[in-house]
Structure formats: C-alpha cells, structure tokens
CSV table of C-alpha atoms and ligand atoms in Angstrom, one decimal:
chain,number,residue,atom,x,y,z
A,1,UNK,CA,51.6,76.6,6.7
A,2,UNK,CA,49.6,73.9,5.1
A,3,UNK,CA,47.1,74.6,2.3
A,4,UNK,CA,43.8,73.3,3.6
A,5,UNK,CA,41.1,71.5,1.9
A,6,UNK,CA,40.4,72.5,-1.7
A,7,UNK,CA,42.0,75.9,-1.4
A,8,UNK,CA,44.8,74.9,-3.7
A,9,UNK,CA,42.3,74.5,-6.6
A,10,UNK,CA,41.8,78.2,-6.7
A,11,UNK,CA,45.5,78.9,-6.3
A,12,UNK,CA,46.4,76.5,-9.2
A,13,UNK,CA,43.7,78.0,-11.4
A,14,UNK,CA,45.0,81.5,-10.8
A,15,UNK,CA,48.6,80.3,-11.4
A,16,UNK,CA,47.6,78.9,-14.8
A,17,UNK,CA,45.7,82.0,-15.7
A,18,UNK,CA,48.2,84.6,-14.6
A,19,UNK,CA,51.5,83.0,-15.1
A,20,UNK,CA,51.0,80.5,-17.9
A,21,UNK,CA,48.1,81.4,-20.2
A,22,UNK,CA,49.0,85.1,-19.7
A,23,UNK,CA,52.5,84.3,-21.2
A,24,UNK,CA,51.1,82.7,-24.3
A,25,UNK,CA,50.8,79.0,-23.5
A,26,UNK,CA,47.5,78.0,-25.0
A,27,UNK,CA,47.7,74.2,-25.3
A,28,UNK,CA,44.6,73.2,-23.3
A,29,UNK,CA,46.0,69.8,-22.2
A,30,UNK,CA,49.0,71.5,-20.8
A,31,UNK,CA,46.9,74.1,-19.0
A,32,UNK,CA,44.6,71.4,-17.7
A,33,UNK,CA,47.6,69.3,-16.3
A,34,UNK,CA,49.1,72.3,-14.5
A,35,UNK,CA,45.6,73.1,-13.0
A,36,UNK,CA,44.9,69.6,-11.8
A,37,UNK,CA,48.2,68.3,-10.5
A,38,UNK,CA,48.6,69.5,-6.9
A,39,UNK,CA,51.9,71.3,-7.0
A,40,UNK,CA,52.0,71.9,-3.2
A,41,UNK,CA,52.4,68.2,-2.6
A,42,UNK,CA,55.8,68.3,-4.4
A,43,UNK,CA,57.3,70.8,-1.9
A,44,UNK,CA,58.0,70.6,1.8
A,45,UNK,CA,55.2,71.6,4.2
A,46,UNK,CA,56.8,74.9,5.2
A,47,UNK,CA,56.9,76.0,1.5
A,48,UNK,CA,53.4,74.9,0.5
A,49,UNK,CA,52.1,78.5,0.8
A,50,UNK,CA,54.4,79.5,-2.1
A,51,UNK,CA,53.8,76.4,-4.2
A,52,UNK,CA,51.7,78.3,-6.8
A,53,UNK,CA,53.9,81.4,-6.9
A,54,UNK,CA,55.8,82.4,-10.0
A,55,UNK,CA,59.2,81.0,-9.0
A,56,UNK,CA,61.3,77.9,-8.6
A,57,UNK,CA,61.5,76.6,-5.0
A,58,UNK,CA,64.1,74.7,-3.0
A,59,UNK,CA,63.6,71.0,-2.5
A,60,UNK,CA,66.8,70.3,-0.5
A,61,UNK,CA,70.2,69.2,-1.5
A,62,UNK,CA,70.8,72.5,-3.3
A,63,UNK,CA,68.1,71.5,-5.9
A,64,UNK,CA,64.9,73.2,-7.0
A,65,UNK,CA,61.4,72.4,-8.4
A,66,UNK,CA,61.3,74.5,-11.6
A,67,UNK,CA,59.1,77.6,-11.9
A,68,UNK,CA,55.5,76.6,-13.0
A,69,UNK,CA,55.9,78.5,-16.3
A,70,UNK,CA,59.1,76.6,-17.2
A,71,UNK,CA,57.4,73.3,-16.5
A,72,UNK,CA,54.4,74.3,-18.7
A,73,UNK,CA,56.7,75.7,-21.5
A,74,UNK,CA,58.9,72.5,-21.6
A,75,UNK,CA,55.8,70.3,-21.6
A,76,UNK,CA,54.3,72.3,-24.5
A,77,UNK,CA,57.5,72.1,-26.5
A,78,UNK,CA,57.9,68.3,-25.8
A,79,UNK,CA,54.3,67.8,-26.7
A,80,UNK,CA,53.9,64.3,-25.1
A,81,UNK,CA,51.2,62.1,-26.6
A,82,UNK,CA,49.3,59.5,-24.6
A,83,UNK,CA,51.2,56.2,-24.6
A,84,UNK,CA,54.6,57.7,-25.6
A,85,UNK,CA,57.6,56.5,-23.7
A,86,UNK,CA,59.4,59.5,-22.2
A,87,UNK,CA,62.6,59.7,-20.3
A,88,UNK,CA,63.2,62.6,-17.9
A,89,UNK,CA,66.8,63.4,-16.7
A,90,UNK,CA,66.6,65.1,-13.3
A,91,UNK,CA,63.5,63.9,-11.3
A,92,UNK,CA,63.9,66.4,-8.5
A,93,UNK,CA,60.5,66.7,-6.8
A,94,UNK,CA,58.8,64.5,-9.4
A,95,UNK,CA,56.5,67.3,-10.5
A,96,UNK,CA,57.5,67.5,-14.1
A,97,UNK,CA,57.2,63.6,-14.3
A,98,UNK,CA,53.7,63.9,-12.7
A,99,UNK,CA,52.7,66.4,-15.4
A,100,UNK,CA,53.9,64.1,-18.2
A,101,UNK,CA,52.2,61.1,-16.6
A,102,UNK,CA,48.9,63.1,-16.2
A,103,UNK,CA,49.1,63.7,-20.0
A,104,UNK,CA,49.2,59.9,-20.5
A,105,UNK,CA,52.9,59.3,-21.2
A,106,UNK,CA,54.7,56.3,-19.9
A,107,UNK,CA,57.3,58.1,-17.8
A,108,UNK,CA,60.8,57.0,-16.8
A,109,UNK,CA,62.8,59.5,-14.7
A,110,UNK,CA,66.4,59.5,-13.5
A,111,UNK,CA,67.7,61.2,-10.3
A,112,UNK,CA,71.3,61.1,-8.9
A,113,UNK,CA,70.4,62.1,-5.3
A,114,UNK,CA,68.9,59.1,-3.5
A,115,UNK,CA,66.6,60.9,-0.9
A,116,UNK,CA,65.2,63.1,-3.7
A,117,UNK,CA,64.4,60.0,-5.8
A,118,UNK,CA,62.7,58.4,-2.8
A,119,UNK,CA,60.7,61.5,-2.0
A,120,UNK,CA,59.7,61.9,-5.6
A,121,UNK,CA,58.3,58.3,-5.6
A,122,UNK,CA,56.3,59.2,-2.5
A,123,UNK,CA,55.0,62.4,-4.0
A,124,UNK,CA,53.9,60.7,-7.2
A,125,UNK,CA,52.1,58.0,-5.2
A,126,UNK,CA,50.4,60.5,-3.1
A,127,UNK,CA,48.9,62.3,-6.2
A,128,UNK,CA,48.0,58.9,-7.8
A,129,UNK,CA,50.3,59.3,-10.9
A,130,UNK,CA,52.6,56.7,-12.2
A,131,UNK,CA,56.3,57.2,-13.2
A,132,UNK,CA,59.2,54.9,-12.8
A,133,UNK,CA,62.0,56.7,-10.9
A,134,UNK,CA,65.6,55.4,-11.2
A,135,UNK,CA,68.6,56.3,-9.1
A,136,UNK,CA,71.4,56.7,-11.7
A,137,UNK,CA,73.6,59.1,-13.6
A,138,UNK,CA,71.2,60.5,-16.2
A,139,UNK,CA,74.1,61.4,-18.5
A,140,UNK,CA,74.1,57.7,-19.4
A,141,UNK,CA,70.4,57.6,-20.2
A,142,UNK,CA,68.5,54.5,-19.3
A,143,UNK,CA,69.6,51.8,-21.8
A,144,UNK,CA,67.5,49.1,-20.2
A,145,UNK,CA,64.3,50.9,-21.0
A,146,UNK,CA,65.3,52.4,-24.4
A,147,UNK,CA,64.2,53.3,-27.0
A,148,UNK,CA,62.2,56.4,-26.0
A,149,UNK,CA,59.9,58.7,-28.1
A,150,UNK,CA,61.3,61.7,-26.3
A,151,UNK,CA,63.9,62.7,-23.7
A,152,UNK,CA,63.5,65.8,-21.5
A,153,UNK,CA,66.4,67.1,-19.5
A,154,UNK,CA,65.6,69.3,-16.5
A,155,UNK,CA,69.1,70.3,-15.5
A,156,UNK,CA,71.5,72.5,-17.6
A,157,UNK,CA,73.9,70.5,-19.8
A,158,UNK,CA,76.7,71.8,-21.9
A,159,UNK,CA,76.1,69.1,-24.5
A,160,UNK,CA,73.6,66.6,-25.8
A,161,UNK,CA,74.8,63.3,-24.5
A,162,UNK,CA,75.5,60.6,-27.2
A,163,UNK,CA,73.8,58.1,-24.9
A,164,UNK,CA,70.5,60.0,-25.1
A,165,UNK,CA,70.7,60.2,-28.9
A,166,UNK,CA,71.4,56.4,-29.1
A,167,UNK,CA,68.3,55.7,-26.9
A,168,UNK,CA,65.8,57.5,-29.1
A,169,UNK,CA,63.3,56.0,-31.6
A,170,UNK,CA,63.3,57.3,-35.2
A,171,UNK,CA,61.8,60.8,-35.3
A,172,UNK,CA,62.6,61.0,-31.5
A,173,UNK,CA,63.1,64.4,-29.8
A,174,UNK,CA,65.3,65.8,-27.1
A,175,UNK,CA,64.5,68.9,-25.2
A,176,UNK,CA,67.1,70.4,-22.8
A,177,UNK,CA,68.3,73.7,-21.3
A,178,UNK,CA,71.7,73.9,-23.2
A,179,UNK,CA,74.4,75.7,-21.2
A,180,UNK,CA,75.9,78.2,-23.6
A,181,UNK,CA,78.0,80.3,-21.3
A,182,UNK,CA,78.3,80.8,-17.5
A,183,UNK,CA,74.8,82.0,-16.5
A,184,UNK,CA,73.4,81.6,-20.0
A,185,UNK,CA,71.1,78.7,-20.8
A,186,UNK,CA,68.6,78.3,-23.6
A,187,UNK,CA,66.0,75.7,-24.4
A,188,UNK,CA,66.9,73.6,-27.4
A,189,UNK,CA,64.6,71.1,-29.1
A,190,UNK,CA,66.1,68.6,-31.4
A,191,UNK,CA,64.1,66.2,-33.6
A,192,UNK,CA,66.1,63.3,-35.0
A,193,UNK,CA,64.7,62.7,-38.5
A,194,UNK,CA,66.1,60.0,-40.7
A,195,UNK,CA,67.9,62.4,-43.0
A,196,UNK,CA,68.7,65.2,-40.7
A,197,UNK,CA,68.5,66.7,-37.2
A,198,UNK,CA,66.1,69.6,-36.9
A,199,UNK,CA,67.1,72.1,-34.2
A,200,UNK,CA,64.9,74.9,-32.7
A,201,UNK,CA,65.9,77.4,-30.0
A,202,UNK,CA,63.4,78.8,-27.5
A,203,UNK,CA,63.5,80.6,-24.1
A,204,UNK,CA,66.6,81.7,-22.2
A,205,UNK,CA,66.4,80.1,-18.8
A,206,UNK,CA,68.2,79.2,-15.6
A,207,UNK,CA,68.5,75.6,-14.4
A,208,UNK,CA,70.7,73.8,-11.8
A,209,UNK,CA,73.6,72.0,-13.5
A,210,UNK,CA,73.6,68.4,-14.8
A,211,UNK,CA,76.3,66.7,-12.7
A,212,UNK,CA,78.1,63.4,-13.1
A,213,UNK,CA,77.8,60.2,-11.0
A,214,UNK,CA,75.6,59.6,-7.9
A,215,UNK,CA,75.7,62.1,-5.1
A,216,UNK,CA,77.7,60.9,-2.1
A,217,UNK,CA,75.8,61.7,1.0
A,218,UNK,CA,77.3,62.1,4.5
B,1,LIG,N1,62.3,68.2,-12.9
B,1,LIG,C1,62.4,68.5,-11.5
B,1,LIG,C2,63.4,69.7,-11.3
B,1,LIG,C3,64.7,69.4,-11.7
B,1,LIG,S1,66.0,70.0,-10.7
B,1,LIG,C4,61.1,68.8,-10.8
B,1,LIG,O1,60.1,68.7,-11.5
B,1,LIG,O2,61.1,69.0,-9.6
B,1,LIG,C5,67.3,69.1,-11.5
B,1,LIG,C6,67.5,67.7,-10.9
B,1,LIG,O3,68.4,67.1,-11.7
B,1,LIG,C7,68.1,67.7,-9.5
B,1,LIG,O4,67.3,67.0,-8.6
B,1,LIG,C8,69.4,67.1,-9.6
B,1,LIG,O5,69.8,66.3,-8.5
B,1,LIG,C9,69.2,66.2,-10.9
B,1,LIG,N2,70.4,65.9,-11.6
B,1,LIG,C10,71.5,66.7,-11.9
B,1,LIG,N3,72.4,65.9,-12.6
B,1,LIG,C11,71.9,64.7,-12.8
B,1,LIG,C12,72.3,63.5,-13.4
B,1,LIG,N4,73.5,63.4,-14.0
B,1,LIG,N5,71.5,62.5,-13.4
B,1,LIG,C13,70.3,62.5,-12.8
B,1,LIG,N6,69.8,63.6,-12.2
B,1,LIG,C14,70.6,64.7,-12.2
C-alpha cells in the first residue's frame, strides 16, 4: 500500500510527537529532521504503510532500518553540526545518513552489502539529500576520507575499532551500540580529548551485528 500525496506529513508529525518528543527528545533540529525526511521512501513499497510506526523494519538481506526513536536518539547524542564530516558505519537503507545530511553534515557512509548500498544511493537521491556511500568493510573505517569529526556505528560491535579511533580529528567522537553480552547492547559515546577519553553510557538497545568483509551474494 503506497502512502499517497502528502499523507505522510501527518504520519511523520505524529511519529515525532508520540514516539520521539514524548520520550524526552527535545532538540528541535532533530525533531525537525525526523519530521521532514520522508521515512517511507527508505522502505519497500509493501512496508510503506508501517514506515512511521514505532519499530525497526526489514530492508532485505536480514538487515533492518532502525526504529525512529533510535535514529533520533543517536542523532541527538552525536549532535552533528553543519559542515562537520561524519562517517557512518552501516548504511542500510540510508535513512540515518539522510537525517545527518539534512542537518547539514558532510556524510560518508559504509555498507558491506552491495544491493543495499545501491538502493541507499537511490533513496538519498530521491529525497534530494547528499551522502557518499561506500561499499567496504566498515570495521576498517574510511582512511581515504579521514579525518572525521565524528563516527556513528549503526550495527552492534563488541569493540571500538582502532581504525575508527585513528581516523578521528582531535576532540572527535564515536557513538556506537556496544555489544556487552549476547542480547545486551548499550549506546556508548566516546569523546577523544587530548588528555583523556571521555565515556558516557546511554540506552540499552538491539542492533544487527557488525560483520566482517563484504557480503558474498549468490
Ligand atoms: N543505519 C541504517 C540501519 C543499519 S542496519 C539505516 O538507517 O537504515 C546495519 C547495517 O550495517 C546493515 O545494512 C549491515 O549490512 C551493515 N553492516 C554490518 N556490518 C558492516 C560492516 N562491517 N561494514 C559496513 N556495513 C556493515
């Protein structure tokens, strides 16, 4: 079922009010981005009717587009500033990349599954937002485009990759769902100050795992 015309505007406003603002996210730029970026264009046609619901959705290849609240929460914690260079690990549908681009960041995003990377490029183009999508193993970061102001990982990782740390600017930050135990992941924000690393823990969450290498398809 396709969402006709401007119907989605009401759905996205309600999503932001009931799922995001209601759970305590108040950053008006984040709320605006989640309202204005058409999330239904990042899922397949047959799931568009659920695009503004309070859940992750399948995007094929056993992967998911994250729940809207989780995208908003991670965006709020990352706090991207216009012009900042941001690297995302785990492009998926391209929706998180679109939100960061909407907020004015220069976005680079890595995906290991080729058809997802291609579809994400198309999705971003369709909504008129710019992010550079790379087909690669995100565990290695993106040395050719480093250094970054911030890195956001949208798949669960058991550790913070040394490659990511090396590719950060001074005072750079890394946000990821850290895998602590089977079935237990928690958002960790690290800020790399000159004299020390500041660590803060946030929501418990569930993400698909960060895997190694490129996906070999049929
Ligand atoms: N941010 C996405 C959702 C991420 S789902 C969105 O907004 O839709 C996690 C994605 O990470 C999946 O597409 C998965 O294929 C990808 N992924 C997992 N391990 C990876 C790796 N090592 N490098 C790059 N992408 C990876």
